[in-house]
Short mmCIF file of C-alpha atoms in Angstrom, two decimals:
data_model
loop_
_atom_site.label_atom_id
_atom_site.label_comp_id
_atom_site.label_asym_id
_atom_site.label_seq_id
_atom_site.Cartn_x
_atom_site.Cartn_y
_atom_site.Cartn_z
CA UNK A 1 -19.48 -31.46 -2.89
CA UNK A 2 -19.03 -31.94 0.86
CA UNK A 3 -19.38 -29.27 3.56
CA UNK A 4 -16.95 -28.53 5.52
CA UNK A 5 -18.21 -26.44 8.53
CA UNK A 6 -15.61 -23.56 9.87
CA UNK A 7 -14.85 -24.57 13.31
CA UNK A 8 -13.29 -27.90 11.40
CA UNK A 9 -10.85 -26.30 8.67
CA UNK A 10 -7.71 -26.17 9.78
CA UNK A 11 -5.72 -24.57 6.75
CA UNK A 12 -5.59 -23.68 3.29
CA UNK A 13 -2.92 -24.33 0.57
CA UNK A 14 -1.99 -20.97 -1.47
CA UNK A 15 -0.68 -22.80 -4.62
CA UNK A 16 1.23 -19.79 -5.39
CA UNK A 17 2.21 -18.57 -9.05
CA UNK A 18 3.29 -22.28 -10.21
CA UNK A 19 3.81 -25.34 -9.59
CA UNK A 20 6.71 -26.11 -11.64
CA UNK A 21 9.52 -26.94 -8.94
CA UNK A 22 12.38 -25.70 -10.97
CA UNK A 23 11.13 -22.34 -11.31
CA UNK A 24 10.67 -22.31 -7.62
CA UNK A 25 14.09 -21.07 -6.54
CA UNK A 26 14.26 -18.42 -8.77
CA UNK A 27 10.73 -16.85 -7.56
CA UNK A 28 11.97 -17.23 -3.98
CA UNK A 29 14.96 -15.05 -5.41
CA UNK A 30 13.28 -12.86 -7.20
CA UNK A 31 10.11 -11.89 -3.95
CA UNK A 32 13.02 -12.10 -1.74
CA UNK A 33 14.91 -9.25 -3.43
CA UNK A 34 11.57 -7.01 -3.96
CA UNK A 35 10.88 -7.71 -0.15
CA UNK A 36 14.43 -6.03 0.50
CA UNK A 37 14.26 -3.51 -1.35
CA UNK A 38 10.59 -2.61 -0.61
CA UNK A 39 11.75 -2.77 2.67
CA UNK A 40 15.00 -0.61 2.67
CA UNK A 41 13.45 2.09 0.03
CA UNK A 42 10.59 2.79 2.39
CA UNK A 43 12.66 2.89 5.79
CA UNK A 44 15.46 5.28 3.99
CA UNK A 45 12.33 7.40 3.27
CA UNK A 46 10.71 7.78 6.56
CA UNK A 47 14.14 8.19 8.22
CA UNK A 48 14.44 11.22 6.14
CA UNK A 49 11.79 12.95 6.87
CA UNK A 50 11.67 12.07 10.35
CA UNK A 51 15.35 13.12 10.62
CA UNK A 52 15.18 16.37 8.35
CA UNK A 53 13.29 19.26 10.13
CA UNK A 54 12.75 20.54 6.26
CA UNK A 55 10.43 17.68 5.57
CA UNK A 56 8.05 17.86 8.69
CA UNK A 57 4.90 19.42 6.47
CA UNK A 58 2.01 17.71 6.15
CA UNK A 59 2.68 16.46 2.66
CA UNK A 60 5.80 14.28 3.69
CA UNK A 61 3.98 13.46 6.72
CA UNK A 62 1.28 11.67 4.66
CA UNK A 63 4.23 10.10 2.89
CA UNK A 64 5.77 8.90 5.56
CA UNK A 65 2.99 7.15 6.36
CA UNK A 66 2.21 6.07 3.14
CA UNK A 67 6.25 4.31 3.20
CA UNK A 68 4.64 2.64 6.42
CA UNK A 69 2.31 1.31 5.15
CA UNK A 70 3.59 -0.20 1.96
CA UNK A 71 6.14 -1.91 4.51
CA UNK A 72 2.99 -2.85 6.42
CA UNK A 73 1.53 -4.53 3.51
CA UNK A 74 4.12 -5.98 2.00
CA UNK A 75 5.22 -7.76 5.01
CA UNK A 76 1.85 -9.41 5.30
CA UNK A 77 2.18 -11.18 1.68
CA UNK A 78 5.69 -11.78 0.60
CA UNK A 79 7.24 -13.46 3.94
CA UNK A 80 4.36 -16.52 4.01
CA UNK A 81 4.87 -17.22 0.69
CA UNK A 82 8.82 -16.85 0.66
CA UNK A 83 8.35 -19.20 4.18
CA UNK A 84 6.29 -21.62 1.96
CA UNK A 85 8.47 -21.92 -0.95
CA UNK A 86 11.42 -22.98 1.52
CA UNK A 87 9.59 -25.39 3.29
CA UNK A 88 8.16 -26.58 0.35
CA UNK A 89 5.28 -26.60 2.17
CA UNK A 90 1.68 -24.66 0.68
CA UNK A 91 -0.54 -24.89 3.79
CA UNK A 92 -1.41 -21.48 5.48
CA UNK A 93 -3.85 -22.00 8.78
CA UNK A 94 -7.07 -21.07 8.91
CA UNK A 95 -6.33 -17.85 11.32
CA UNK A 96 -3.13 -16.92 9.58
CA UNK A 97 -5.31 -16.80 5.83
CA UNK A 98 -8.27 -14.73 7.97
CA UNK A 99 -5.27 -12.53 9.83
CA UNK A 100 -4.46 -11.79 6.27
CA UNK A 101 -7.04 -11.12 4.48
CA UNK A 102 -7.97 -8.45 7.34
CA UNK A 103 -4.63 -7.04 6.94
CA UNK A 104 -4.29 -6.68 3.60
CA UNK A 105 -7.83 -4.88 3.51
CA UNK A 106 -6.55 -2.47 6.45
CA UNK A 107 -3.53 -1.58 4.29
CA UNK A 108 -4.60 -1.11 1.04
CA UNK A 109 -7.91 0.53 1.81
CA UNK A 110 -5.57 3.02 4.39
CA UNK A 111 -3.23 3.78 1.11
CA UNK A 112 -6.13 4.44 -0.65
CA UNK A 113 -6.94 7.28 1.62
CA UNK A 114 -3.57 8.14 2.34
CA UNK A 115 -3.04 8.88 -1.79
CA UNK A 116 -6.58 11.00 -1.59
CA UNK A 117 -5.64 13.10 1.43
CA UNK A 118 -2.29 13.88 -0.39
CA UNK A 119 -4.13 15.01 -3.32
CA UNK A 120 -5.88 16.99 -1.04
CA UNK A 121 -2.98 18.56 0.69
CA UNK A 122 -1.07 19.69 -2.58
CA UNK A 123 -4.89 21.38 -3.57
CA UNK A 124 -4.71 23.33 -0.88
CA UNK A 125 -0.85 24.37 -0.95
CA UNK A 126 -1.91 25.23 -4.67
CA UNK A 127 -4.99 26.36 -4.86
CA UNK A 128 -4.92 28.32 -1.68
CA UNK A 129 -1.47 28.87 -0.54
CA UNK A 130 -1.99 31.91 2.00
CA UNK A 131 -4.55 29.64 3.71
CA UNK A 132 -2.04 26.31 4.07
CA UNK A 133 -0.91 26.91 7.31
CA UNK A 134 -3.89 27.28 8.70
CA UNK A 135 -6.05 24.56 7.07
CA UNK A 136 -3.33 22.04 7.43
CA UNK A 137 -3.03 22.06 10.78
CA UNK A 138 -1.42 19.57 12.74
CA UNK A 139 -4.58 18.96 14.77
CA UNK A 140 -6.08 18.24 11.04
CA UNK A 141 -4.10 16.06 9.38
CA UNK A 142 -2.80 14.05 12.58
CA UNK A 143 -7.23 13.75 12.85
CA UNK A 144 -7.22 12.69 8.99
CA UNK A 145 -4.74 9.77 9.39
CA UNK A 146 -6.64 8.37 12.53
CA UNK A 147 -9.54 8.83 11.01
CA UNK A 148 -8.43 6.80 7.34
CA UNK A 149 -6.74 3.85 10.12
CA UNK A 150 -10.10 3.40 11.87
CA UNK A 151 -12.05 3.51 8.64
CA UNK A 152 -10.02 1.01 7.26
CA UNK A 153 -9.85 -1.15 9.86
CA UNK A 154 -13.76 -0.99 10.68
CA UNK A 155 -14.27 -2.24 7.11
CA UNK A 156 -11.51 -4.93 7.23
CA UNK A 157 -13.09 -6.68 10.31
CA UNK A 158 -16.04 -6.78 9.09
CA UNK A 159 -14.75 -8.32 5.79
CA UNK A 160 -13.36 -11.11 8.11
CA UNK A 161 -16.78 -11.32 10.56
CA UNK A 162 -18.37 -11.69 7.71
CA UNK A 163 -16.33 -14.52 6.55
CA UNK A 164 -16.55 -16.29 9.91
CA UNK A 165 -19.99 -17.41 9.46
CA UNK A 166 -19.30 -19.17 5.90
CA UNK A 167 -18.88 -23.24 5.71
CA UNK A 168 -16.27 -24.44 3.24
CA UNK A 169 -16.06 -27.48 0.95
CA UNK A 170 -12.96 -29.94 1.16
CA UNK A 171 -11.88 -28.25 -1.97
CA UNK A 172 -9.64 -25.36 0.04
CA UNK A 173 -7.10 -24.75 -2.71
CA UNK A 174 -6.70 -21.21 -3.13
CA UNK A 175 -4.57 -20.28 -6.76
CA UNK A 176 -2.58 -17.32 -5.69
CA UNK A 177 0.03 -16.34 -3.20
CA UNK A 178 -1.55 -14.98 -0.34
CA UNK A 179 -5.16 -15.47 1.07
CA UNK A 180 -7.30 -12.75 -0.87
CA UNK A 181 -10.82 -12.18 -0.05
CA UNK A 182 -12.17 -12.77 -3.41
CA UNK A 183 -10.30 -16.09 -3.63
CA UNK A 184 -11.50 -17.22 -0.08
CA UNK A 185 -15.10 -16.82 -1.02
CA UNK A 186 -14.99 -18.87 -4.03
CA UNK A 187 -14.19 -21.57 -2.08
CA UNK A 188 -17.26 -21.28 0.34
CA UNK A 189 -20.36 -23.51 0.27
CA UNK A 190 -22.48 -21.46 1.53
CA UNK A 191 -24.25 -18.49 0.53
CA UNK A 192 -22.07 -15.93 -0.21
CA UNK A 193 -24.08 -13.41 -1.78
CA UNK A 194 -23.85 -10.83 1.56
CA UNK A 195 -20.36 -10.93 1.37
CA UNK A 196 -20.54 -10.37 -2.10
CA UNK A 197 -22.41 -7.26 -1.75
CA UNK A 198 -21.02 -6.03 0.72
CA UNK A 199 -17.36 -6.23 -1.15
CA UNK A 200 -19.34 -4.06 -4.16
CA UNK A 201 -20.34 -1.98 -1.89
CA UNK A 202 -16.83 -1.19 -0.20
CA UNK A 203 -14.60 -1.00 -3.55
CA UNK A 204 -17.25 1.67 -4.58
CA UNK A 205 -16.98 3.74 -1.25
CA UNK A 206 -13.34 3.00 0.26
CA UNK A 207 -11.88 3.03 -3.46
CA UNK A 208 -14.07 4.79 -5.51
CA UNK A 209 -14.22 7.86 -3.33
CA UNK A 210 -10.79 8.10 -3.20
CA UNK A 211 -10.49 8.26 -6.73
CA UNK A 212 -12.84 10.71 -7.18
CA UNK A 213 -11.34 12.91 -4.45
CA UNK A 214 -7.93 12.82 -6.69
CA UNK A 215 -9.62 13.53 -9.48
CA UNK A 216 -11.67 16.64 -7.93
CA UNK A 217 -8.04 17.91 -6.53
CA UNK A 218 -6.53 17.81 -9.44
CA UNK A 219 -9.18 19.62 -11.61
CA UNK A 220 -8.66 22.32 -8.86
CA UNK A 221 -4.77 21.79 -9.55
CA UNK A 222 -4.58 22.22 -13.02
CA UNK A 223 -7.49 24.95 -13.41
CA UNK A 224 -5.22 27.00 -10.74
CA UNK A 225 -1.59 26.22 -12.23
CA UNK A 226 -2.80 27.02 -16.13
CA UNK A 227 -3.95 30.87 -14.81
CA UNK A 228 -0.13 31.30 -12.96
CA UNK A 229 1.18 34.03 -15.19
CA UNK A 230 4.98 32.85 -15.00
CA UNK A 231 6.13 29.31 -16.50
CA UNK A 232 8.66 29.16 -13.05
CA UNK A 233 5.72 28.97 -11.26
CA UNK A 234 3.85 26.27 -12.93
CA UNK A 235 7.04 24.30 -13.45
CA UNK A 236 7.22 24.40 -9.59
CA UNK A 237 3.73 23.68 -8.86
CA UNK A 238 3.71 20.87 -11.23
CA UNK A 239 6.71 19.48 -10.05
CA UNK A 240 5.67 18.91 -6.84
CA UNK A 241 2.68 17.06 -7.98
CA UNK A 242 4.68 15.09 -10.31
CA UNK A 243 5.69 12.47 -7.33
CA UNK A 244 1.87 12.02 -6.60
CA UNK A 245 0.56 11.43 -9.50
CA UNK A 246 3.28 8.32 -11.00
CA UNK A 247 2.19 7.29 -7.99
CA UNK A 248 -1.12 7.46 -7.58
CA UNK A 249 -1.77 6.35 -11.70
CA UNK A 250 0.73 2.86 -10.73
CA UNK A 251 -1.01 2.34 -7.60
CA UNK A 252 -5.09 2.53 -9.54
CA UNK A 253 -3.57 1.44 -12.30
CA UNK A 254 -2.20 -1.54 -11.71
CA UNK A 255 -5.40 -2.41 -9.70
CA UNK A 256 -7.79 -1.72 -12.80
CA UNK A 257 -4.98 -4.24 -14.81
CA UNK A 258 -5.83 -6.96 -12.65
CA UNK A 259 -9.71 -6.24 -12.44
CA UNK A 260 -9.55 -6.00 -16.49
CA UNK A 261 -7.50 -9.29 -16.48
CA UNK A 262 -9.76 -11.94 -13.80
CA UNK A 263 -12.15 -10.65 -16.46
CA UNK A 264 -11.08 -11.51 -19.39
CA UNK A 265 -8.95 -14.80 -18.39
CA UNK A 266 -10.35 -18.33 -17.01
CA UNK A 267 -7.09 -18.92 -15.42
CA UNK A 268 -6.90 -18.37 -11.76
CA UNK A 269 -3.28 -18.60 -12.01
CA UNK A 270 -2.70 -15.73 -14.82
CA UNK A 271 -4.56 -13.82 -12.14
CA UNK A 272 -2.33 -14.27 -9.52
CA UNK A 273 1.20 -13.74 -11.56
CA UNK A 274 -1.40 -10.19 -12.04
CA UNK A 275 -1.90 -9.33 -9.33
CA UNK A 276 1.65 -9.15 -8.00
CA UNK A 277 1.96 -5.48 -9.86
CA UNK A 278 -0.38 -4.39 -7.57
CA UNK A 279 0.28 -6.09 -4.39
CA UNK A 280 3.86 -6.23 -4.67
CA UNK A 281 5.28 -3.73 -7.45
CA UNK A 282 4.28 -0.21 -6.20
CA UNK A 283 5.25 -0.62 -2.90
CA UNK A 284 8.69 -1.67 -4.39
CA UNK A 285 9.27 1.59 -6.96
CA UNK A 286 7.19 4.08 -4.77
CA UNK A 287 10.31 5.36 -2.96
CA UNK A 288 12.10 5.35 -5.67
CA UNK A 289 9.59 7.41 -7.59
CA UNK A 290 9.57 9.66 -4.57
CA UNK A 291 13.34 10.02 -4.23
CA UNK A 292 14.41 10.33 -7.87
CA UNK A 293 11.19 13.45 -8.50
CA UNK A 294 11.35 15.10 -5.75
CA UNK A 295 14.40 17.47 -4.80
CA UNK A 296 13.93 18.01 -1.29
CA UNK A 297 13.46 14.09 -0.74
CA UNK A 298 16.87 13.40 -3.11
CA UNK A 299 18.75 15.90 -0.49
CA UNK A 300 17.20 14.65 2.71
CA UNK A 301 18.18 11.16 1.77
CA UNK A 302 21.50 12.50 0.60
CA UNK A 303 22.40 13.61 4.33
CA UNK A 304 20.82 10.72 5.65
CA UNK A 305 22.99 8.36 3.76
CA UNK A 306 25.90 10.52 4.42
CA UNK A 307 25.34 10.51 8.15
CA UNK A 308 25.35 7.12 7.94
CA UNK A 309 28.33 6.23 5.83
CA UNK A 310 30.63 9.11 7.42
CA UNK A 311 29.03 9.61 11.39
CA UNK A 312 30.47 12.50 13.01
CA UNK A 313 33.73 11.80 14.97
CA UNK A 314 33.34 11.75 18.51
CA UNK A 315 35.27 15.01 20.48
CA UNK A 316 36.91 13.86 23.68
CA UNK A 317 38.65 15.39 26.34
CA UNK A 318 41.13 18.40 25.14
CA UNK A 319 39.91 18.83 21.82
CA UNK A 320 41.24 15.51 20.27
CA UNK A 321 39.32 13.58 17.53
CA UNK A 322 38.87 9.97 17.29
#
């Protein structure tokens, strides 16, 4: 094969989830409408909270931040590919597929710990209630957002450094829709097995700990909800972990579906059409898992929407109402 040194490539071509030109229009449809909606569902959400003084608690804090970043990730996939499919055009430079892959690490690894430091926060409004106030301080979880963003984005440029210093082959065909880091190092000539490591390394720390964090929280959870004496009480407490959990189980879920299925399949393109339930799916249904569980959220987005439809009529002058 030839080498290809990095200074000289100029692109890549994301060959997307087929090649068959007639079904083209209808997956430009069909991304396009889960881009809206992804979209609108997760602004509606953080308007809500920031608009209800109800909802200004840690918990929908974290969630509003979780909405912003499944906007934030989204946006970094779906509009390149829907630009693509209308320009009938594949190619993707070499700084746009580096931009990102960095990105897309920053934002999932950041709703990774965003989904572990929510488990946290409903451990401690459960398992020590009189304490919430003052554990969950603003100065705390204002530090344990900045400190999640600079994780994640320490670990995402040095994902991309790292890729810097590879040479690629003329062969710079990537079989998905958006430049993912495992696909990107396939294609490299050179020695790879760093990079390699060093992505082991990271899905055990930046994902596994997370996990395990949920898990420990919600050992805590149930332990303290099955000694509540009243069945109102658990009902309650369980209820407001309900959200969190569909949540968090599509979120790892869907990743360990497309793990299990680049395993089992040879086709790079099976893997792709996978890996859109976890890159495009729960950011899509997450607000509506949130607004549909959660009775607070389903009134706060009930005045929102009503505010919106019906504004307030402006009082001028001597009492008169336009």
């Amino acid at each position: 094969m030839k080498f290809r040194n990095q200074t000289a490539v100029s692109e890549f071509l994301l060959l997307g989830l087929t090649e068959d030109p007639a079904l083209q229009p209808l997956i430009f449809s069909l991304f396009l409408s889960m881009y809206l909606v992804t979209i609108l569902g997760n602004l509606l959400i953080i308007l809500a909270v920031s608009s209800d003084p109800h909802l200004h608690t840690p918990m929908y804090f974290f969630l509003a931040n979780l909405c912003f970043t499944d906007i934030c990730l989204s946006t970094t996939t779906v509009p390149k590919m829907l630009v693509n499919i209308q320009a009938r055009d594949q190619s993707i430079s070499y700084t746009g597929c580096l931009c990102q892959v960095c990105f897309v690490l920053i934002f999932t690894i950041l709703e990774n710990f965003l989904l572990a430091v929510m488990a946290f926060d409903r451990y401690v409004a459960i398992c020590h209630p009189l304490r919430y106030t003052a554990i969950m301080s603003p100065h705390l979880y204002i530090f344990l957002l900045q400190f999640s963003l600079l994780i994640s984005t320490m670990d995402a440029l040095l994902h991309t450094l790292m890729v810097l210093r590879l040479s690629f082959c003329t062969d710079l065909e990537i079989p998905h829709f958006f430049c993912e880091l495992a696909e990107v190092l396939q294609l490299a000539c050179s020695d790879t097995l760093i990079n390699n490591i060093l992505v082991f390394v990271a899905a055990c720390v930046f994902a596994g700990v997370p996990l395990l964090g949920i898990i420990f929280s919600y050992i805590h959870i149930v332990s303290s909800v099955l000694r509540m004496p009243s069945s109102g009480g658990k009902h309650k407490a369980f209820s407001t972990c309900g959200s969190h959990l569909s949540v968090v189980s599509l979120f790892y879920g869907t990743g360990f579906g497309v793990y299990i299925s680049s395993a089992v399949t040879d086709s790079p393109r099976k893997t792709a059409v996978a890996s859109v339930m976890y890159s495009v799916v729960p950011q899509m249904l997450n607000p509506f898992i949130y607004s549909l569980r959660n009775r607070d959220m389903k009134e706060a987005l009930g005045k929102l929407i009503g505010r919106i439809a019906f504004p307030p009529r402006c009082v001028i002058g001597f009492g008169l109402h336009f």
